[in-house]
Structure formats: structure tokens, C-alpha cells
CSV table of C-alpha atoms in Angstrom, one decimal:
chain,number,residue,atom,x,y,z
S,1,MET,CA,-7.6,-26.0,-1.2
S,2,LYS,CA,-9.8,-26.3,-4.5
S,3,THR,CA,-7.7,-27.5,-7.5
S,4,ASN,CA,-10.6,-28.8,-9.8
S,5,VAL,CA,-11.8,-25.5,-10.7
S,6,ALA,CA,-12.6,-26.5,-14.3
S,7,GLU,CA,-15.1,-29.1,-13.0
S,8,ALA,CA,-16.8,-26.3,-11.3
S,9,PHE,CA,-17.6,-24.5,-14.4
S,10,SER,CA,-18.7,-27.5,-16.5
S,11,GLY,CA,-22.0,-28.3,-14.8
S,12,ASP,CA,-25.4,-27.1,-15.5
S,13,THR,CA,-26.3,-23.6,-14.7
S,14,GLN,CA,-29.1,-21.3,-15.3
S,15,ALA,CA,-27.2,-19.4,-17.8
S,16,PRO,CA,-24.4,-20.5,-20.2
S,17,VAL,CA,-20.9,-19.8,-19.0
S,18,ARG,CA,-19.1,-17.8,-21.5
S,19,SER,CA,-15.8,-18.6,-22.8
S,20,GLU,CA,-12.8,-16.3,-22.0
S,21,GLU,CA,-12.9,-15.4,-25.7
S,22,GLU,CA,-16.3,-14.2,-25.6
S,23,LEU,CA,-15.7,-12.2,-22.2
S,24,ARG,CA,-12.8,-10.5,-23.9
S,25,VAL,CA,-14.9,-9.2,-26.7
S,26,LEU,CA,-17.4,-7.8,-24.2
S,27,GLU,CA,-14.7,-6.3,-22.2
S,28,GLU,CA,-13.0,-4.6,-25.1
S,29,THR,CA,-16.4,-3.2,-26.1
S,30,TYR,CA,-18.0,-2.1,-22.8
S,31,CYS,CA,-15.4,-1.7,-20.1
S,32,SER,CA,-13.2,1.3,-19.5
S,33,HIS,CA,-9.7,0.9,-19.8
S,34,GLY,CA,-9.0,3.8,-17.5
S,35,ASP,CA,-8.1,1.6,-14.6
S,36,THR,CA,-5.0,-0.4,-14.3
S,37,VAL,CA,-6.0,-3.5,-15.9
S,38,HIS,CA,-4.7,-2.9,-19.5
S,39,TYR,CA,-0.9,-2.6,-18.6
S,40,THR,CA,-0.8,-5.9,-20.4
S,41,ASP,CA,-2.5,-6.9,-23.7
S,42,LYS,CA,-4.5,-9.7,-22.3
S,43,PRO,CA,-5.1,-9.5,-18.6
S,44,LYS,CA,-5.4,-12.7,-16.9
S,45,PHE,CA,-8.9,-14.1,-15.8
S,46,PHE,CA,-9.2,-15.8,-12.5
S,47,GLU,CA,-12.0,-17.9,-11.3
S,48,GLU,CA,-11.3,-18.8,-7.6
S,49,CYS,CA,-8.9,-18.0,-4.7
S,50,GLU,CA,-8.0,-19.3,-1.4
S,51,GLY,CA,-5.1,-18.6,1.0
S,52,SER,CA,-2.0,-17.5,-1.0
S,53,PHE,CA,-3.3,-18.6,-4.3
S,54,VAL,CA,-5.7,-17.6,-7.0
S,55,TYR,CA,-6.8,-20.0,-9.8
S,56,ASP,CA,-7.8,-19.9,-13.4
S,57,ARG,CA,-10.5,-22.0,-15.1
S,58,THR,CA,-8.1,-24.8,-15.7
S,59,GLY,CA,-7.4,-25.0,-12.0
S,60,THR,CA,-3.8,-23.8,-12.2
S,61,PRO,CA,-2.6,-22.3,-9.0
S,62,PHE,CA,-0.9,-18.9,-9.0
S,63,LEU,CA,1.0,-18.2,-6.0
S,64,ASP,CA,0.1,-14.5,-5.4
S,65,LEU,CA,2.8,-12.3,-3.9
S,66,GLN,CA,1.2,-9.0,-4.1
S,67,MET,CA,-2.3,-9.9,-2.5
S,68,TRP,CA,-4.2,-7.2,-4.4
S,69,TYR,CA,-1.6,-4.5,-3.5
S,70,SER,CA,-1.4,-5.6,0.2
S,71,ALA,CA,-5.2,-5.4,0.8
S,72,VAL,CA,-5.5,-9.1,1.4
S,73,ASN,CA,-3.2,-9.4,4.2
S,74,PHE,CA,-4.9,-12.4,5.9
S,75,GLY,CA,-5.2,-14.7,2.9
S,76,TYR,CA,-7.8,-15.1,0.4
S,77,ARG,CA,-11.2,-16.4,1.7
S,78,ASN,CA,-10.0,-16.0,5.4
S,79,GLU,CA,-12.6,-18.2,7.2
S,80,ARG,CA,-12.8,-16.0,10.3
S,81,LEU,CA,-13.3,-12.7,8.4
S,82,ASN,CA,-15.5,-14.1,5.8
S,83,ASN,CA,-17.8,-15.5,8.7
S,84,ALA,CA,-17.9,-12.1,10.0
S,85,ALA,CA,-19.1,-10.7,6.8
S,86,HIS,CA,-21.8,-13.4,6.6
S,87,ARG,CA,-23.1,-12.7,10.1
S,88,GLN,CA,-23.3,-8.9,9.3
S,89,LEU,CA,-25.0,-9.8,6.0
S,90,ASP,CA,-27.7,-11.7,7.9
S,91,ARG,CA,-28.2,-9.2,10.6
S,92,LEU,CA,-27.5,-5.5,9.6
S,93,PRO,CA,-25.9,-5.1,6.1
S,94,GLN,CA,-27.2,-1.7,5.4
S,95,VAL,CA,-28.0,1.4,7.3
S,96,ALA,CA,-27.7,5.1,6.4
S,97,SER,CA,-24.6,6.9,7.8
S,98,GLN,CA,-26.7,9.5,9.7
S,99,TYR,CA,-27.5,6.6,12.1
S,100,LEU,CA,-25.3,4.7,14.4
S,101,HIS,CA,-24.3,1.0,14.6
S,102,ARG,CA,-22.4,-0.8,17.1
S,103,GLU,CA,-19.6,-2.0,14.9
S,104,LYS,CA,-18.7,1.6,13.8
S,105,VAL,CA,-18.4,2.8,17.4
S,106,GLU,CA,-16.5,-0.2,18.7
S,107,LEU,CA,-14.0,-0.1,15.7
S,108,ALA,CA,-13.3,3.6,16.1
S,109,ALA,CA,-12.7,3.4,19.7
S,110,MET,CA,-10.3,0.4,19.2
S,111,ILE,CA,-8.3,2.2,16.7
S,112,ALA,CA,-8.3,5.5,18.7
S,113,GLN,CA,-7.4,3.8,22.1
S,114,ASP,CA,-4.5,2.1,20.4
S,115,ALA,CA,-3.3,5.3,18.9
S,116,GLU,CA,-3.4,7.0,22.1
S,117,LEU,CA,-1.4,4.2,23.8
S,118,LYS,CA,1.1,4.3,21.0
S,119,PHE,CA,1.4,7.9,20.1
S,120,GLY,CA,0.5,9.7,23.3
S,121,HIS,CA,-2.3,11.7,21.9
S,122,LYS,CA,-6.1,11.4,22.3
S,123,GLY,CA,-7.8,11.3,19.0
S,124,ARG,CA,-11.0,10.3,16.8
S,125,VAL,CA,-11.5,8.2,13.9
S,126,HIS,CA,-13.3,9.3,10.7
S,127,PHE,CA,-14.3,6.6,8.1
S,128,ASN,CA,-14.6,6.6,4.4
S,129,VAL,CA,-14.5,4.0,1.6
S,130,GLY,CA,-11.4,4.0,-0.4
S,131,GLY,CA,-7.9,5.1,0.4
S,132,SER,CA,-7.8,8.2,-1.9
S,133,GLN,CA,-11.1,9.3,-0.3
S,134,ALA,CA,-9.5,9.0,3.1
S,135,VAL,CA,-6.6,11.1,1.9
S,136,GLU,CA,-9.1,13.7,0.7
S,137,ASP,CA,-10.8,13.8,4.0
S,138,SER,CA,-7.4,14.3,5.6
S,139,LEU,CA,-6.7,17.3,3.3
S,140,LYS,CA,-9.9,18.7,4.5
S,141,LEU,CA,-8.9,18.3,8.1
S,142,VAL,CA,-5.5,19.9,7.4
S,143,ARG,CA,-6.9,22.8,5.5
S,144,ASN,CA,-9.6,23.4,8.1
S,145,TYR,CA,-7.2,23.2,11.0
S,146,THR,CA,-4.7,25.5,9.4
S,147,GLY,CA,-6.9,28.3,8.3
S,148,GLY,CA,-7.3,27.2,4.9
S,149,LYS,CA,-3.6,26.6,4.0
S,150,SER,CA,-3.6,24.4,0.8
S,151,LEU,CA,0.0,23.7,0.0
S,152,MET,CA,1.7,20.4,1.2
S,153,PHE,CA,5.0,18.9,1.2
S,154,ALA,CA,5.3,15.2,-0.1
S,155,PHE,CA,8.0,12.9,-1.2
S,156,GLU,CA,9.5,12.1,-4.6
S,157,GLY,CA,8.3,8.5,-5.2
S,158,GLY,CA,5.4,9.0,-2.9
S,159,TYR,CA,1.8,7.8,-3.8
S,160,HIS,CA,-1.4,8.9,-2.1
S,161,GLY,CA,-4.0,8.1,-4.7
S,162,ARG,CA,-5.5,9.3,-8.0
S,163,THR,CA,-8.5,11.5,-7.1
S,164,LEU,CA,-7.9,15.2,-7.8
S,165,GLY,CA,-6.6,16.1,-4.2
S,166,ALA,CA,-4.5,12.9,-3.9
S,167,SER,CA,-3.0,13.4,-7.1
S,168,ALA,CA,-1.8,16.8,-6.3
S,169,ILE,CA,0.4,15.1,-3.4
S,170,THR,CA,1.5,12.2,-5.5
S,171,SER,CA,4.6,12.7,-7.1
S,172,SER,CA,3.9,11.2,-10.5
S,173,TYR,CA,3.2,13.7,-13.1
S,174,ARG,CA,1.6,11.2,-15.4
S,175,TYR,CA,-1.3,10.8,-13.0
S,176,ARG,CA,-2.0,14.7,-13.4
S,177,ARG,CA,-1.0,15.2,-17.1
S,178,ARG,CA,-4.3,14.9,-18.6
S,179,TYR,CA,-6.4,16.9,-16.1
S,180,GLY,CA,-5.1,20.5,-16.3
S,181,HIS,CA,-3.1,22.6,-14.0
S,182,PHE,CA,-2.9,21.7,-10.4
S,183,GLY,CA,-2.5,25.0,-8.5
S,184,ASP,CA,-2.3,23.1,-5.1
S,185,ARG,CA,0.5,20.7,-6.2
S,186,ALA,CA,2.8,19.6,-3.5
S,187,GLN,CA,6.4,20.5,-3.2
S,188,PHE,CA,8.2,17.1,-3.5
S,189,VAL,CA,11.1,16.3,-1.3
S,190,GLU,CA,13.8,14.0,-1.8
S,191,PHE,CA,13.4,10.6,-0.1
S,192,PRO,CA,16.3,8.7,1.2
S,193,TYR,CA,16.5,5.9,-1.3
S,194,HIS,CA,19.9,4.6,-0.5
S,195,PHE,CA,20.5,2.2,-3.3
S,196,ARG,CA,20.1,5.1,-5.8
S,197,GLY,CA,21.6,7.9,-3.6
S,198,PRO,CA,24.9,9.5,-3.5
S,199,LYS,CA,27.7,7.1,-3.3
S,200,GLY,CA,30.1,7.2,-0.3
S,201,MET,CA,27.4,7.7,2.5
S,202,SER,CA,26.0,5.1,4.9
S,203,LYS,CA,22.2,4.8,4.9
S,204,GLU,CA,22.0,7.0,8.2
S,205,GLU,CA,24.4,9.6,6.7
S,206,TYR,CA,22.1,9.8,3.6
S,207,GLY,CA,19.0,10.1,5.7
S,208,HIS,CA,20.7,12.9,7.7
S,209,TYR,CA,21.6,14.4,4.5
S,210,CYS,CA,18.0,14.5,3.1
S,211,VAL,CA,16.7,16.2,6.3
S,212,GLN,CA,19.3,18.9,6.2
S,213,LYS,CA,18.5,19.6,2.6
S,214,PHE,CA,14.8,19.9,3.4
S,215,ALA,CA,15.7,22.0,6.6
S,216,ARG,CA,17.5,24.5,4.3
S,217,LEU,CA,14.1,25.7,3.0
S,218,PHE,CA,13.5,27.4,6.3
S,219,GLU,CA,16.9,29.3,6.5
S,220,SER,CA,15.8,32.3,4.7
S,221,GLU,CA,12.5,33.9,3.4
S,222,TYR,CA,14.1,33.7,0.0
S,223,ASN,CA,14.0,30.0,-0.1
S,224,GLY,CA,10.2,30.3,-0.7
S,225,VAL,CA,8.4,28.6,2.2
S,226,TRP,CA,9.1,30.4,5.4
S,227,ASP,CA,8.4,33.9,6.9
S,228,PRO,CA,10.8,34.3,9.7
S,229,LYS,CA,9.4,37.6,10.9
S,230,ALA,CA,5.8,36.0,11.4
S,231,GLY,CA,7.4,32.5,12.1
S,232,LYS,CA,4.9,30.9,9.8
S,233,SER,CA,5.2,28.5,6.8
S,234,GLU,CA,3.3,28.7,3.7
S,235,TYR,CA,2.9,24.9,3.9
S,236,ALA,CA,0.4,23.2,6.1
S,237,ALA,CA,1.6,19.6,6.2
S,238,PHE,CA,4.0,17.0,5.1
S,239,TYR,CA,2.4,13.7,3.7
S,240,ILE,CA,4.5,10.7,4.1
S,241,GLU,CA,4.5,7.0,3.5
S,242,PRO,CA,6.9,5.6,6.1
S,243,ILE,CA,7.7,2.9,3.5
S,244,GLN,CA,7.1,3.9,0.0
S,245,GLY,CA,4.6,1.6,-1.7
S,246,THR,CA,4.2,2.3,-5.3
S,247,GLY,CA,7.6,4.0,-5.2
S,248,GLY,CA,9.1,0.4,-4.8
S,249,TYR,CA,8.9,-0.6,-0.9
S,250,VAL,CA,11.8,1.8,-0.3
S,251,ILE,CA,12.7,1.6,3.4
S,252,PRO,CA,14.4,4.8,4.9
S,253,PRO,CA,17.1,4.7,7.6
S,254,MET,CA,15.8,4.5,11.1
S,255,ASN,CA,17.0,8.1,12.1
S,256,PHE,CA,15.3,9.7,9.2
S,257,PHE,CA,11.8,10.4,10.6
S,258,VAL,CA,12.9,11.5,13.9
S,259,GLU,CA,15.0,14.1,12.4
S,260,LEU,CA,12.4,15.1,10.0
S,261,LYS,CA,9.7,15.5,12.6
S,262,LYS,CA,12.0,17.9,14.6
S,263,VAL,CA,12.2,20.2,11.7
S,264,LEU,CA,8.4,20.0,11.1
S,265,ASP,CA,7.6,20.8,14.7
S,266,GLU,CA,10.1,23.5,14.8
S,267,HIS,CA,8.1,25.3,12.0
S,268,GLY,CA,4.4,24.2,12.8
S,269,ILE,CA,4.0,21.9,10.1
S,270,LEU,CA,1.6,18.8,10.4
S,271,LEU,CA,2.8,15.2,9.9
S,272,VAL,CA,0.3,13.3,8.0
S,273,VAL,CA,1.1,9.4,7.7
S,274,ASP,CA,-0.4,7.4,4.9
S,275,GLU,CA,-0.7,3.7,6.0
S,276,ILE,CA,-2.9,2.6,3.3
S,277,GLN,CA,-0.6,0.2,1.9
S,278,MET,CA,1.9,-0.6,4.9
S,279,GLY,CA,-0.7,-0.5,7.6
S,280,VAL,CA,-2.3,-3.6,9.3
S,281,TYR,CA,0.8,-5.5,9.9
S,282,ARG,CA,2.4,-5.6,6.7
S,283,THR,CA,5.7,-4.7,8.1
S,284,GLY,CA,5.2,-6.6,11.4
S,285,LYS,CA,3.3,-3.8,13.4
S,286,LEU,CA,-0.2,-2.4,13.1
S,287,TRP,CA,1.3,0.8,11.6
S,288,SER,CA,4.5,1.1,9.9
S,289,ILE,CA,5.3,4.4,11.6
S,290,GLU,CA,5.7,2.6,14.7
S,291,HIS,CA,9.1,1.4,13.7
S,292,PHE,CA,10.5,4.9,13.3
S,293,GLY,CA,9.8,6.5,16.7
S,294,VAL,CA,7.6,9.3,15.7
S,295,SER,CA,4.0,10.4,16.4
S,296,PRO,CA,1.8,11.4,13.6
S,297,ASP,CA,-0.8,14.3,13.7
S,298,ILE,CA,-2.9,12.5,11.3
S,299,LEU,CA,-3.0,8.8,10.1
S,300,VAL,CA,-4.8,7.6,7.1
S,301,PHE,CA,-5.6,3.7,6.8
S,302,GLY,CA,-7.6,1.5,4.4
S,303,LYS,CA,-7.0,-1.6,2.3
S,304,ALA,CA,-6.1,-4.6,4.6
S,305,ILE,CA,-8.4,-3.4,7.5
S,306,THR,CA,-11.2,-5.3,5.7
S,307,ASN,CA,-8.9,-8.0,4.0
S,308,GLY,CA,-10.1,-6.7,0.8
S,309,LEU,CA,-13.7,-7.4,1.5
S,310,ASN,CA,-16.3,-4.7,1.9
S,311,PRO,CA,-14.2,-1.5,1.3
S,312,LEU,CA,-13.5,0.7,4.4
S,313,SER,CA,-10.8,3.3,4.8
S,314,GLY,CA,-10.5,6.0,7.6
S,315,VAL,CA,-8.4,8.7,9.3
S,316,TRP,CA,-7.2,9.0,12.6
S,317,ALA,CA,-6.4,12.7,13.8
S,318,ARG,CA,-5.5,14.2,17.1
S,319,GLU,CA,-8.5,15.6,19.1
S,320,GLU,CA,-7.7,19.3,18.5
S,321,MET,CA,-8.0,18.8,14.8
S,322,ILE,CA,-11.2,16.7,14.7
S,323,ASN,CA,-13.3,17.3,17.6
S,324,PRO,CA,-16.9,18.5,16.8
S,325,THR,CA,-16.3,22.1,17.6
S,326,ILE,CA,-13.6,22.4,14.8
S,327,PHE,CA,-14.8,19.6,12.3
S,328,PRO,CA,-18.6,19.6,12.9
S,329,PRO,CA,-21.2,17.3,11.2
S,330,GLY,CA,-21.3,17.6,7.4
S,331,SER,CA,-17.7,18.7,7.2
S,332,THR,CA,-17.3,15.9,4.7
S,333,HIS,CA,-19.6,12.9,3.6
S,334,SER,CA,-19.5,9.7,1.7
S,335,THR,CA,-22.8,7.6,1.6
S,336,PHE,CA,-21.0,4.4,2.3
S,337,ALA,CA,-18.4,5.9,4.6
S,338,SER,CA,-19.1,3.7,7.8
S,339,ASN,CA,-20.9,1.0,6.0
S,340,PRO,CA,-21.7,-1.7,8.5
S,341,MET,CA,-20.4,-4.6,6.3
S,342,GLY,CA,-16.8,-2.8,6.3
S,343,THR,CA,-16.8,-1.9,9.9
S,344,ALA,CA,-18.0,-5.3,10.9
S,345,VAL,CA,-15.0,-7.0,9.1
S,346,ALA,CA,-12.6,-4.6,10.2
S,347,LEU,CA,-13.8,-4.9,13.7
S,348,GLU,CA,-13.0,-8.6,13.6
S,349,THR,CA,-9.6,-7.9,12.0
S,350,MET,CA,-8.7,-5.7,15.0
S,351,LYS,CA,-10.0,-8.4,17.4
S,352,MET,CA,-8.0,-11.1,15.7
S,353,LEU,CA,-4.7,-9.1,15.5
S,354,GLU,CA,-5.2,-8.6,19.5
S,355,GLU,CA,-5.4,-12.3,20.1
S,356,GLU,CA,-2.0,-13.4,18.6
S,357,ASP,CA,1.5,-12.0,18.3
S,358,PHE,CA,1.3,-11.3,14.7
S,359,GLY,CA,4.3,-9.1,14.9
S,360,ALA,CA,6.8,-11.7,15.9
S,361,ALA,CA,5.5,-14.2,13.5
S,362,ILE,CA,5.6,-11.7,10.6
S,363,MET,CA,9.0,-10.4,11.4
S,364,ALA,CA,10.3,-14.1,11.5
S,365,LYS,CA,8.8,-15.0,8.2
S,366,GLY,CA,9.9,-11.6,6.7
S,367,ALA,CA,13.6,-12.4,7.8
S,368,TYR,CA,13.3,-15.9,6.3
S,369,PHE,CA,11.9,-14.6,3.1
S,370,LEU,CA,14.6,-11.8,2.9
S,371,ASP,CA,17.3,-14.3,3.4
S,372,GLY,CA,16.1,-16.3,0.4
S,373,LEU,CA,16.0,-13.2,-1.7
S,374,LYS,CA,19.5,-12.5,-0.7
S,375,GLN,CA,20.5,-15.9,-1.8
S,376,LEU,CA,18.9,-15.3,-5.2
S,377,GLN,CA,20.7,-12.0,-5.4
S,378,LYS,CA,23.9,-13.8,-5.2
S,379,ARG,CA,23.0,-16.2,-8.0
S,380,HIS,CA,21.5,-13.6,-10.3
S,381,ALA,CA,23.5,-10.6,-11.7
S,382,ILE,CA,20.1,-8.8,-12.7
S,383,VAL,CA,19.1,-8.7,-9.2
S,384,GLY,CA,20.5,-5.1,-7.9
S,385,GLU,CA,19.1,-4.9,-4.5
S,386,VAL,CA,16.9,-6.6,-2.0
S,387,ASP,CA,15.6,-5.2,1.1
S,388,GLY,CA,12.6,-5.8,3.4
S,389,LEU,CA,10.7,-5.0,6.7
S,390,GLY,CA,8.6,-7.6,7.9
S,391,LEU,CA,6.7,-8.9,4.9
S,392,ALA,CA,7.2,-5.8,2.8
S,393,LEU,CA,10.0,-7.0,0.6
S,394,ARG,CA,11.7,-5.6,-2.7
S,395,MET,CA,13.8,-7.0,-5.4
S,396,GLU,CA,15.3,-4.5,-7.9
S,397,ILE,CA,15.7,-5.7,-11.5
S,398,CYS,CA,18.7,-4.3,-13.3
S,399,LYS,CA,21.0,-4.8,-16.1
S,400,ASP,CA,23.8,-7.3,-15.8
S,401,ASP,CA,25.7,-4.6,-14.0
S,402,SER,CA,23.3,-5.0,-11.0
S,403,TYR,CA,22.7,-1.3,-11.0
S,404,THR,CA,21.2,0.1,-14.3
S,405,PRO,CA,17.4,-0.2,-14.0
S,406,ASP,CA,15.9,-2.7,-16.5
S,407,LYS,CA,12.1,-2.1,-16.8
S,408,ALA,CA,11.8,-4.2,-19.9
S,409,THR,CA,13.0,-7.4,-18.0
S,410,MET,CA,10.8,-6.5,-15.1
S,411,ASP,CA,7.8,-6.4,-17.4
S,412,TRP,CA,8.9,-9.8,-19.0
S,413,LEU,CA,9.1,-11.4,-15.6
S,414,CYS,CA,5.6,-10.4,-14.7
S,415,ASP,CA,4.2,-11.6,-18.1
S,416,GLU,CA,6.2,-14.8,-17.9
S,417,GLY,CA,4.9,-15.5,-14.3
S,418,MET,CA,1.4,-15.4,-15.6
S,419,LYS,CA,1.7,-18.1,-18.1
S,420,GLY,CA,1.2,-20.6,-15.5
S,421,ASP,CA,4.0,-23.0,-16.8
S,422,LEU,CA,6.5,-22.8,-13.8
S,423,GLN,CA,7.2,-26.3,-12.5
S,424,VAL,CA,8.0,-27.5,-9.0
S,425,GLY,CA,8.0,-31.2,-8.5
S,426,ALA,CA,5.2,-32.6,-10.8
S,427,LYS,CA,3.1,-29.5,-10.4
S,428,MET,CA,2.7,-26.5,-12.6
S,429,TYR,CA,2.3,-23.0,-11.1
S,430,GLY,CA,1.9,-19.4,-12.0
S,431,LEU,CA,3.4,-16.4,-10.1
S,432,VAL,CA,1.6,-13.1,-9.4
S,433,LEU,CA,4.0,-10.3,-9.0
S,434,ASP,CA,3.5,-6.5,-8.7
S,435,VAL,CA,5.7,-3.8,-10.4
S,436,GLY,CA,6.8,-0.5,-8.6
S,437,GLY,CA,9.7,1.7,-8.1
S,438,TYR,CA,10.9,4.9,-9.6
S,439,HIS,CA,11.9,3.3,-12.8
S,440,LYS,CA,9.3,0.5,-12.7
S,441,ASN,CA,11.9,-2.1,-12.2
S,442,VAL,CA,11.2,-3.3,-8.8
S,443,ILE,CA,9.2,-6.4,-7.7
S,444,THR,CA,7.3,-5.4,-4.6
S,445,PHE,CA,6.3,-8.4,-2.6
S,446,ALA,CA,3.4,-8.2,-0.3
S,447,PRO,CA,2.5,-11.8,0.4
S,448,ASN,CA,-0.2,-13.3,2.6
S,449,LEU,CA,0.9,-12.6,6.1
S,450,LEU,CA,-0.3,-16.0,7.1
S,451,ILE,CA,2.0,-17.6,4.4
S,452,THR,CA,3.8,-20.7,5.4
S,453,ARG,CA,7.5,-21.5,5.4
S,454,GLU,CA,6.6,-24.1,2.6
S,455,GLU,CA,4.9,-21.4,0.5
S,456,ILE,CA,7.9,-19.1,0.9
S,457,ASP,CA,10.2,-21.8,-0.3
S,458,LEU,CA,7.8,-22.4,-3.2
S,459,ALA,CA,7.9,-18.6,-4.0
S,460,LEU,CA,11.7,-18.6,-3.9
S,461,ALA,CA,11.9,-21.6,-6.3
S,462,LEU,CA,9.5,-20.0,-8.8
S,463,LEU,CA,11.5,-16.8,-8.6
S,464,ASP,CA,14.8,-18.7,-9.2
S,465,GLN,CA,13.1,-20.2,-12.4
S,466,LEU,CA,12.0,-16.8,-13.6
S,467,LEU,CA,15.3,-15.2,-13.2
S,468,THR,CA,17.0,-18.1,-14.8
S,469,ARG,CA,14.7,-17.9,-17.8
S,470,ALA,CA,15.2,-14.1,-18.0
S,471,ALA,CA,19.0,-14.6,-18.1
S,472,ARG,CA,18.7,-17.1,-20.9
S,473,ARG,CA,16.1,-15.1,-23.1
């Protein structure tokens, strides 16, 4: 683990190394602020990374508990996956997508064969670059298969990206507000967010309640989505995240999706599962939907399939929706869609996952981490709820009543963690946290899946310090 980062930037180089102050002036002048960087006044500069840590120029280690929004599931600078990238770079780093290369074919086969074994349907895989782009491709598949239907169901709290089509099925109006009317905007349905749901119901009862509330839409033509005479719905598909990502890592009851899928099947509505953030073993299984006992019609993936290296995303769909007679060449296209750098790393990722029992290890680490979070909940009144599945974990920050959302304190915790002045033993650390949730008051934990017990203990100690500081401020 490199700790003397400052020394690495003090030697002679071909060009002078600019100070952070100089870089900030350039960034302020020439960089767009339209991405997510400027949620804080002075975003942190980092210089190196390894394992579960990122380092600033002083060499201070920052324990990262969000790992690039769950894109770097297997740790920064993972030696095996980096070596796969280097091998591909030296052999076949570029080739036009109109031609074939081995890695694309083998990767598609591995994903499709795994899906057929788990979901009972033959299917095919279509690649793209980013998660939003894969969601766009899935929308084309749905519209094409359903005869041009453009209306979708999606969940309150759901997030599927910020391209135009993906924004239309993402519940946050703020992602659409500046860009005119979205005529194909989804109808958003209540997600069983039990902590903030009706009181007096168990988690399973609330899940059943939410399904019945959705099913009511099909009771009469006057509810607006169903023609009982024709037996057809105006809506083509339901887009879901099995566990809500940006919505705050909300975990539904285990009965929920089984009951929901029954309603969808009865009314000819497709189930599209977005695994971009929760896929690739974040929850202890390759796809998080595997926990819930239903089979998707379409599955969208991305992020961690390449461990945050060369971007790659994709769509798996049932054969009848994606075979060449219904979805022929040119149906959609991206220059870098099945790029060999991305497919090579993703193929190595899939091989790595087959060689070890990742699931059992992640579930054990997740249970250990969650137990530690529950201990923090007992000691700190501002912790309203903790929950988790595998290493997808959440901590809801509230007022002292342990319920009222407290976004201001959540923002303060994130900024305080980035100061790099948290001390454990004789060493100083920073802590990288991510904000999510309906009220932006949830710490969404997506640590390195290879995180050690010692690093989990460090995380809990650093969180304890932050929470204590928050109570005293």
C-alpha cells in the first residue's frame, strides 16, 4: 500500500506539477459544472488509490465506503483485473464494433448461459458503454417488442440514469425540470420503503399492501391503464431496481416481487430489472433479483462488470425479444459498445467470480458490518435505521427523534469525513461516504467486496467518531 504519495509528486518530471490551487482555477474556468462534482464547494483532489483506499497529495488514506457508486466492487487497482486490461492493451485494444473479437462472444455466452440456468429462459446479450445507454437500449427492445408502446411503470425513489429516456423513468423531477415536457414519463408506483411506510404493518404486510395498491389500477378501465374488453394495458413494462440505489439502498420485503410479478404476468407487462448498481455481487449474488425469486424479461447491467476500468454495460433479454428476426442489425448502435478493453476485463471478472465462493464471503462480511452499524445505532440517536443485504448497506441520519430526516447533518458528515483528520491509533484517515435516499439523508455503503474484517472495524471506528462529532457540533 503506497503511503508516501507526496514524494511521488516531488521529483523531476517533464512538465511542472501544478498546485491544487492552480488546478482549481483551471477547473473553475474550463470544466462544466453540469456533472455531479460540484455538490460541495471544493471537491477533493485525489492522486492515487489501492484496495479500499484513495490518497491525496499528502499521502493521507481515505477509506472509501462507496467505491465509485459501486463500480469498483473488487478494489482499486485490482491486480488480476488490471493485468487483464494490460494484456488486452498489448494485443487488441481497439476494433470496430462491426467486427467480432473473442472476448465479446465469450462474455455474452457466459452471461446468457448463467441467466438461462437461473431464470429458465434462453436469451442474448447486447453491449453498450454506460448504464444510461444500456437503459436506452432496453427501452428500444421493449418498444419494439410491444408494438411501439412507450409508457412504462417505475418506482418512486427509482433511478435509471440521466439521458432523456432514462430520465423519463427516473422518479426525480429535478433531473427533467430543465429539459421541457416528457410526454413518455413513467407512472411512478409506491415502493415498500418500510421505515417510512404506514405504521402498524410488518414489512411483509406493507409489501403486500403496495402490490394490492398497484393491482387496483387494473380493476376498471376508468383507472386509466387497462382495457378489460381487449385485455390490454397501455403500459409496456415495469422498470425496477430490486434494491433501490440512489433512492437510499431500500430493501423490499422478500414477498414483494413475487406478488408484483404475478400482477404483471396477468396483464402482459414486461419486467425490466436494473442491476447497474446492485449487480456483480454487491448483494452477495451476481444479480440482486436472485434474492427475490422472480425471473426478469430484461436485465440491464454495467458499472462493476469491469471494476470501474474501461466502461462496459449491457442488456440481457429473452430470446423472443432480442433474436435477429425481431431486433436486427442496426436496431441500435454505439461506437464503443462492445469495446475489446471493456469486454476483456468483464470476461476476467466473470471468470474470477466462478472460481471462488464470493457469495458466502460477502454475506458473512455484510452481516458483520451490519451488526456493527446496529451497535452504532444504539449509541447514536441520530441514526434512525440501518439495514443491508450483502455489502449493500444503509444508515439513515435523522434528528434526535431517530425519525425526522436530517439532510443538513448528512451533508455535514460527508464534508467532515473529507477533512482527513479522523484518528485511529497514531494514524490519520479520511472517510469517503455517499449520500442517497428520498430525503438525501441516507449513507449508502458500497464498500470494496474484498474489504477485510480489519477494514470494516476501521470503518466503524471512523463512523463512530463522525457521529460523535455531529452530536457535539
